[in-house]
Coordinates of C-alpha atoms and ligand atoms in Angstrom, one line a residue:
M16 CA 23.5 3.4 -17.3
R17 CA 20.2 2.0 -17.9
V18 CA 18.3 0.5 -15.3
L19 CA 15.1 -1.6 -15.8
I20 CA 12.7 -1.6 -12.9
I21 CA 9.9 -4.3 -12.8
G22 CA 7.0 -3.2 -11.1
A23 CA 5.2 0.1 -10.6
G24 CA 3.8 -0.5 -7.0
V25 CA 5.1 1.8 -4.3
G26 CA 8.6 0.6 -4.3
G27 CA 9.4 0.6 -7.9
L28 CA 8.0 4.2 -8.6
C29 CA 9.9 5.5 -5.6
L30 CA 13.0 4.2 -6.9
A31 CA 12.1 5.3 -10.2
Q32 CA 12.0 9.1 -9.1
G33 CA 15.0 9.0 -7.3
L34 CA 17.0 7.2 -9.9
R35 CA 15.6 10.2 -12.3
A36 CA 16.6 12.8 -9.9
A37 CA 20.2 11.3 -10.2
D38 CA 19.8 11.6 -13.6
L39 CA 19.8 7.8 -14.5
D40 CA 18.2 6.4 -17.4
V41 CA 15.3 4.2 -15.9
A42 CA 12.3 2.5 -17.5
V43 CA 9.9 0.8 -15.2
H44 CA 7.6 -2.2 -16.7
E45 CA 4.3 -2.9 -15.3
R46 CA 1.7 -5.8 -16.0
A47 CA -1.2 -3.6 -15.2
A48 CA -2.4 -2.0 -18.4
A49 CA -3.0 1.3 -16.8
P50 CA -2.5 3.0 -13.8
T51 CA -6.3 2.7 -12.6
E52 CA -6.3 -1.2 -13.1
Q53 CA -6.5 -1.4 -9.1
L54 CA -9.4 -3.3 -7.9
A55 CA -9.7 -1.4 -4.5
S56 CA -7.9 1.6 -2.8
Y57 CA -6.9 0.5 0.6
G58 CA -5.5 3.3 2.7
I59 CA -1.8 3.6 3.5
H60 CA -0.3 4.9 6.6
L61 CA 3.3 6.6 6.0
D62 CA 5.6 6.2 9.0
A63 CA 8.9 8.3 9.6
D64 CA 11.0 6.2 7.4
G65 CA 8.6 6.0 4.5
C66 CA 8.2 9.9 4.6
R67 CA 11.9 10.3 4.7
A68 CA 12.4 8.2 1.7
L69 CA 9.8 9.9 -0.2
H70 CA 11.0 13.4 0.7
E71 CA 14.2 12.1 -0.4
C72 CA 13.4 10.6 -3.6
L73 CA 10.6 12.9 -4.9
P74 CA 11.2 16.1 -6.6
S75 CA 9.9 19.1 -4.1
A76 CA 6.7 20.1 -6.3
T77 CA 6.0 16.2 -5.9
W78 CA 6.6 16.1 -2.5
A79 CA 4.2 19.1 -2.0
R80 CA 1.8 17.2 -3.7
L81 CA 2.1 14.4 -1.3
D82 CA 2.3 16.5 1.6
A83 CA -1.5 18.2 0.5
T84 CA -3.1 14.7 -0.5
A85 CA -2.2 13.1 2.8
A86 CA -4.0 13.4 6.4
P87 CA -2.3 13.5 9.6
A88 CA -2.7 10.5 11.1
R89 CA -2.2 9.4 15.0
D90 CA 1.2 7.8 15.7
T91 CA -0.1 5.5 18.5
L92 CA 0.1 2.1 18.3
R93 CA -2.1 0.2 20.9
F94 CA -2.5 -3.6 21.7
H95 CA -5.8 -5.2 23.3
D96 CA -6.9 -8.7 24.3
Q97 CA -9.4 -10.3 22.5
H98 CA -12.3 -8.4 24.7
L99 CA -10.6 -5.3 24.0
R100 CA -8.8 -4.9 27.3
P101 CA -6.1 -2.7 26.9
L102 CA -2.4 -4.8 27.0
A103 CA -0.1 -2.1 25.8
T104 CA 0.1 1.2 24.3
R105 CA 3.2 2.9 22.4
D106 CA 2.6 6.3 21.8
R107 CA 5.0 8.5 19.7
E108 CA 2.7 11.4 19.2
P109 CA 5.0 14.4 19.4
A110 CA 5.2 16.6 22.3
G111 CA 5.5 19.7 20.4
P112 CA 4.9 20.6 16.6
P113 CA 5.3 17.6 14.2
D114 CA 8.3 17.3 12.0
P115 CA 7.1 18.8 8.3
V116 CA 8.9 15.6 6.7
T117 CA 8.5 12.7 9.2
R118 CA 5.2 13.4 10.6
R119 CA 2.9 10.1 10.3
R120 CA 0.1 10.4 7.3
A121 CA -2.3 8.5 5.6
V122 CA -2.9 8.5 2.1
S123 CA -5.4 6.4 -0.1
R124 CA -3.2 4.0 -2.3
D125 CA -4.8 5.7 -5.6
A126 CA -3.5 9.1 -4.6
L127 CA -0.1 7.7 -3.5
R128 CA 0.2 6.1 -6.8
E129 CA -1.0 9.2 -8.7
V130 CA 1.6 11.1 -7.0
L131 CA 4.5 8.4 -7.5
L132 CA 3.7 8.6 -11.0
D133 CA 4.1 12.3 -11.4
G134 CA 6.7 13.0 -14.3
L135 CA 6.7 9.3 -14.9
T136 CA 4.3 8.8 -17.8
G137 CA 4.5 10.5 -21.0
A138 CA 1.4 11.9 -23.0
G139 CA -0.5 9.4 -25.2
D140 CA 1.2 6.2 -23.3
A141 CA -1.7 4.5 -21.7
T142 CA -0.6 1.2 -23.2
G143 CA 3.2 1.7 -22.8
G144 CA 4.7 4.2 -25.0
G145 CA 6.7 7.5 -24.2
G146 CA 6.9 7.6 -20.7
V147 CA 9.2 6.1 -17.9
V148 CA 6.5 3.7 -17.1
R149 CA 5.6 1.1 -19.3
W150 CA 2.1 -0.3 -18.7
A151 CA 0.6 -4.1 -20.1
K152 CA 4.2 -5.3 -19.8
A153 CA 4.0 -8.4 -17.8
Y154 CA 7.7 -9.6 -17.1
T155 CA 8.3 -13.2 -17.8
G156 CA 12.5 -13.7 -17.3
Y157 CA 15.8 -12.3 -18.2
E158 CA 18.8 -13.4 -19.6
R159 CA 22.6 -12.1 -19.3
I160 CA 23.8 -10.9 -22.7
A161 CA 27.1 -9.6 -24.1
G162 CA 28.8 -6.4 -22.4
G163 CA 27.4 -7.6 -18.9
R164 CA 24.1 -6.2 -20.0
L165 CA 20.8 -7.8 -19.0
R166 CA 17.7 -8.5 -21.4
A167 CA 14.1 -8.6 -20.1
Y168 CA 11.6 -10.5 -21.4
F169 CA 7.5 -9.9 -21.4
A170 CA 4.5 -11.8 -22.0
D171 CA 3.6 -9.8 -25.0
G172 CA 6.8 -11.3 -26.9
S173 CA 8.9 -8.0 -26.4
H174 CA 12.0 -7.5 -24.8
T175 CA 14.3 -4.8 -23.3
D176 CA 18.1 -4.3 -22.5
G177 CA 19.7 -2.6 -19.5
D178 CA 22.6 -2.7 -17.7
L179 CA 20.8 -3.3 -13.9
L180 CA 17.4 -5.1 -13.5
I181 CA 15.6 -4.2 -10.2
G182 CA 12.7 -6.9 -8.9
A183 CA 10.1 -4.4 -7.7
D184 CA 7.6 -6.7 -8.7
G185 CA 6.0 -7.7 -5.2
S186 CA 5.9 -10.3 -2.6
N187 CA 5.8 -12.9 -5.5
S188 CA 8.2 -11.6 -7.8
R189 CA 9.4 -13.6 -10.9
V190 CA 12.6 -11.5 -10.7
R191 CA 13.5 -13.1 -7.2
R192 CA 12.3 -16.7 -8.5
Q193 CA 15.0 -16.6 -11.4
Y194 CA 17.8 -14.8 -9.5
L195 CA 17.5 -16.4 -6.3
P196 CA 15.9 -19.6 -6.8
E197 CA 17.2 -20.8 -3.4
L198 CA 14.9 -18.3 -1.6
P199 CA 11.4 -19.7 -2.2
R200 CA 8.1 -18.1 -1.4
L201 CA 7.2 -19.9 1.8
D202 CA 3.3 -20.8 2.7
L203 CA 3.2 -20.6 6.3
G204 CA -0.7 -21.5 6.1
V205 CA -1.7 -18.2 7.4
A206 CA -4.4 -16.1 6.0
N207 CA -5.3 -12.4 5.5
I208 CA -8.8 -11.0 5.2
A209 CA -9.1 -7.6 5.0
G210 CA -11.9 -5.1 4.5
R211 CA -13.4 -1.5 5.5
C212 CA -16.6 0.2 6.3
P213 CA -17.9 3.6 6.1
L214 CA -17.3 5.1 9.5
T215 CA -20.7 6.7 9.9
P216 CA -21.8 8.5 13.2
E217 CA -23.7 5.4 14.0
I218 CA -20.8 2.9 13.9
A219 CA -18.5 5.4 15.5
D220 CA -21.1 5.9 18.4
Q221 CA -20.7 2.1 18.8
L222 CA -17.0 1.7 18.8
P223 CA -14.7 2.2 21.5
A224 CA -12.8 5.5 21.3
A225 CA -9.5 3.6 20.8
L226 CA -10.7 2.2 17.4
V227 CA -12.0 5.5 16.0
D228 CA -9.0 8.0 17.1
G229 CA -7.0 6.9 14.0
S230 CA -4.2 5.0 16.2
V231 CA -3.5 1.7 15.1
N232 CA -4.8 -1.1 17.0
N233 CA -4.0 -4.8 17.2
V234 CA -6.4 -7.2 18.6
V235 CA -4.2 -10.2 20.0
P236 CA -5.7 -13.1 21.8
P237 CA -3.8 -15.8 23.3
G238 CA -3.1 -18.4 20.7
P239 CA -3.4 -18.2 16.6
G240 CA -5.3 -15.4 15.0
W241 CA -4.5 -11.4 15.3
M242 CA -6.8 -8.5 14.1
F243 CA -5.7 -4.9 13.1
V244 CA -8.3 -2.1 13.2
S245 CA -7.7 1.7 12.5
T246 CA -9.7 4.5 11.1
W247 CA -8.7 6.3 8.0
G248 CA -10.0 10.0 7.4
A249 CA -9.3 11.8 3.9
P250 CA -8.0 15.4 4.5
E251 CA -10.2 18.5 4.2
G252 CA -10.5 19.2 0.5
G253 CA -8.8 15.7 -0.6
R254 CA -10.2 12.7 -2.0
A255 CA -12.5 10.4 -0.2
P256 CA -11.3 6.9 0.0
T257 CA -12.5 4.6 -2.8
W258 CA -13.8 1.0 -2.3
S259 CA -13.9 -0.3 -5.5
G260 CA -12.7 0.5 -9.1
R261 CA -12.7 -1.2 -12.2
T262 CA -10.8 -0.7 -15.2
S263 CA -11.8 -1.7 -18.7
P264 CA -10.1 -4.2 -20.7
P265 CA -6.9 -2.7 -22.4
G266 CA -7.9 -1.3 -25.8
T267 CA -11.6 -0.3 -24.9
A268 CA -12.4 3.2 -24.6
T269 CA -15.1 2.5 -21.3
P270 CA -13.9 4.7 -18.6
R271 CA -13.0 3.5 -15.2
T272 CA -15.8 3.2 -12.7
S273 CA -15.3 3.9 -9.2
N274 CA -17.2 4.4 -6.0
T275 CA -16.4 6.5 -2.9
W276 CA -17.9 6.6 0.5
P277 CA -20.5 8.6 1.8
G278 CA -18.3 10.1 4.3
R279 CA -14.9 11.0 4.7
A280 CA -13.5 8.5 7.1
C281 CA -13.7 4.8 7.1
V282 CA -12.7 1.7 9.4
N283 CA -9.8 -0.6 8.1
W284 CA -9.5 -4.1 9.5
C285 CA -7.4 -6.9 8.7
W286 CA -7.8 -10.5 10.2
T287 CA -5.1 -13.0 10.0
A288 CA -5.1 -16.3 11.3
S289 CA -4.4 -19.7 10.3
A290 CA -6.9 -22.0 8.7
A291 CA -6.9 -23.9 12.1
G292 CA -7.2 -20.7 13.8
L293 CA -10.4 -19.3 12.2
P294 CA -12.9 -20.8 15.0
H295 CA -11.0 -19.2 17.4
C296 CA -12.4 -15.9 17.1
A297 CA -16.0 -17.3 18.1
P298 CA -15.6 -16.1 21.8
W299 CA -14.1 -12.8 20.9
S300 CA -16.2 -9.9 22.0
P301 CA -15.6 -6.5 23.7
P302 CA -17.4 -6.4 27.6
A303 CA -21.1 -5.1 26.9
A304 CA -20.8 -1.4 27.2
P305 CA -23.5 1.3 25.9
P306 CA -22.9 3.5 23.2
R307 CA -20.2 6.4 24.0
S308 CA -22.2 9.2 23.5
R309 CA -24.5 7.8 26.3
R310 CA -21.8 7.1 28.7
Ligands
FAD604 C1 -4.1 -4.6 3.4 C2 -2.7 -4.1 3.6 C3 -2.5 -3.0 4.2 C4 -1.2 -2.6 4.1 N1 -1.1 -1.1 4.9 C5 0.5 -0.8 4.9 C6 0.7 0.6 5.7 O1 -0.4 1.1 6.1 N2 2.0 1.1 5.4 C7 2.8 0.3 4.8 O2 4.0 1.1 4.8 N3 2.5 -1.0 4.1 C8 1.4 -1.2 4.2 N4 1.2 -2.4 3.4 C9 2.3 -3.3 2.7 C10 2.8 -2.3 1.5 O3 1.5 -2.3 0.6 C11 3.8 -3.2 0.6 O4 4.9 -3.4 1.6 C12 4.2 -2.4 -0.5 O5 3.0 -2.3 -1.2 C13 5.0 -3.2 -1.2 O6 5.7 -2.3 -2.4 P1 6.5 -3.0 -3.5 O7 6.6 -1.9 -4.4 O8 7.4 -3.8 -3.0 O9 5.4 -4.1 -3.9 P2 3.8 -3.7 -4.7 O10 3.2 -2.4 -4.2 O11 3.1 -4.9 -4.4 O12 4.0 -3.7 -6.3 C14 4.2 -4.5 -7.1 C15 3.8 -4.3 -8.5 O13 4.7 -4.9 -9.5 C16 3.9 -5.7 -10.2 N5 4.1 -6.6 -10.9 C17 4.0 -8.0 -10.1 N6 4.5 -9.1 -11.0 C18 4.7 -8.3 -12.2 C19 5.2 -8.8 -13.5 N7 5.6 -10.3 -13.7 N8 5.5 -8.2 -14.3 C20 5.4 -6.8 -14.3 N9 4.8 -6.2 -13.2 C21 4.4 -7.1 -12.2 C22 2.5 -5.4 -9.5 O14 1.1 -5.3 -10.7 C23 2.6 -4.1 -9.0 O15 2.1 -3.3 -9.3 C24 -0.2 -3.0 3.4 C25 -0.6 -4.2 2.9 C26 -1.8 -5.0 2.6 C27 -1.9 -6.1 2.0

C-alpha cells in the first residue's frame, strides 16, 4: 500500500515516521522548497499525549535525539485576571521523578522539525528527489482513478498515485476542502498576535515570578480577549531559540540566514481577541509592585 501525505508539518512527519516503522510505503509532499523555509521558530510545548505519540512513532535513536534536544518544561497552568491577580492554578508537576516518556518538554520548532525529518530525506533531494519528503510540491487537488486508487496533483504540473491520501496540510487544508466541502473553515472574527522577546535579567527582574518560571499563563479578563504568556528555555548545550530565519528562493545557492537570541531563554506571548475586543486591553495592567529583586 502506498500512502500519500500532504504537508510536512508536525502531524505529517510524525505520521510518516510511524508508517515507515510499520513498513508501509509512504511519501510526504510539502509546498515549502526546503526544510529551512520557515520565517521564525516559535517554541512548542510537548504535553504527555504529544510525547507518547512521538515516542510511539519515532525510531528509538530519533526519540533519543528529541529527548536530548528538548528542555524540561513545567506542567503548571495558571489563570490570572487582567491585573494579574490569580484566578486558578492547575499544578501537574509530578511529586516524584518525572516519567521519562510523558514528562512535559519545550522544543524549538526548528529543532523538532529537524528531528522529525530524521531518515526521511535522501541525499541530494533539497528540491524533492530521493527521500520520503518531496519539497516544493504544492498540492492542488486529487482525483479517484482506476483500481480504487487516488492521483494527487501539484502546482508544478506533476502528479503521483497512491492508495491512501492523508491531508496533513494544516488548518487551511486543501485536501479537506475537496474531500469535505461541507466543512468550510469559519472566520470567527478572532485574531491572534504572537511574539517573543529575550528574557534578559532586566526583563526577568520586572516580571512576576509566575510569568518567568516556565508555567503556562493565561490572562483572562471579563469580556473578549485573552493573552497567553510563557517563558521558553533552551536546554544546556542545546540550540538557542531562533527569532527569525529566511531561505533563499528555490534554486539559488545563498544559504539561509537566521538569528538567535543573545540569551538562552525568551518570553513567548500570544494575544487573542476579536477586532472589536482590541480596545478592551487599554485598562490592563498588573498592580504596581517594585522589581522582584528589591522585594
Ligand atoms: C503561536 C502558536 C503556538 C503553538 N504552541 C503549541 C504548543 O506549545 N504545543 C502544541 O502542541 N501545539 C501548539 N500549537 C499548535 C500546533 O502548532 C499545531 O497544532 C500543529 O502545528 C498542527 O500540525 P499539522 O501538521 O496539522 O499542521 P502544520 O504544522 O500547520 O503543518 C502543515 C504543513 O502543510 C504544508 N502545506 C500546507 N498547504 C500545503 C499544500 N497545498 N501543499 C503541500 N503542503 C502544504 C505547510 O507548509 C506545513 O508544512 C501552536 C500554534 C501556534 C500558532
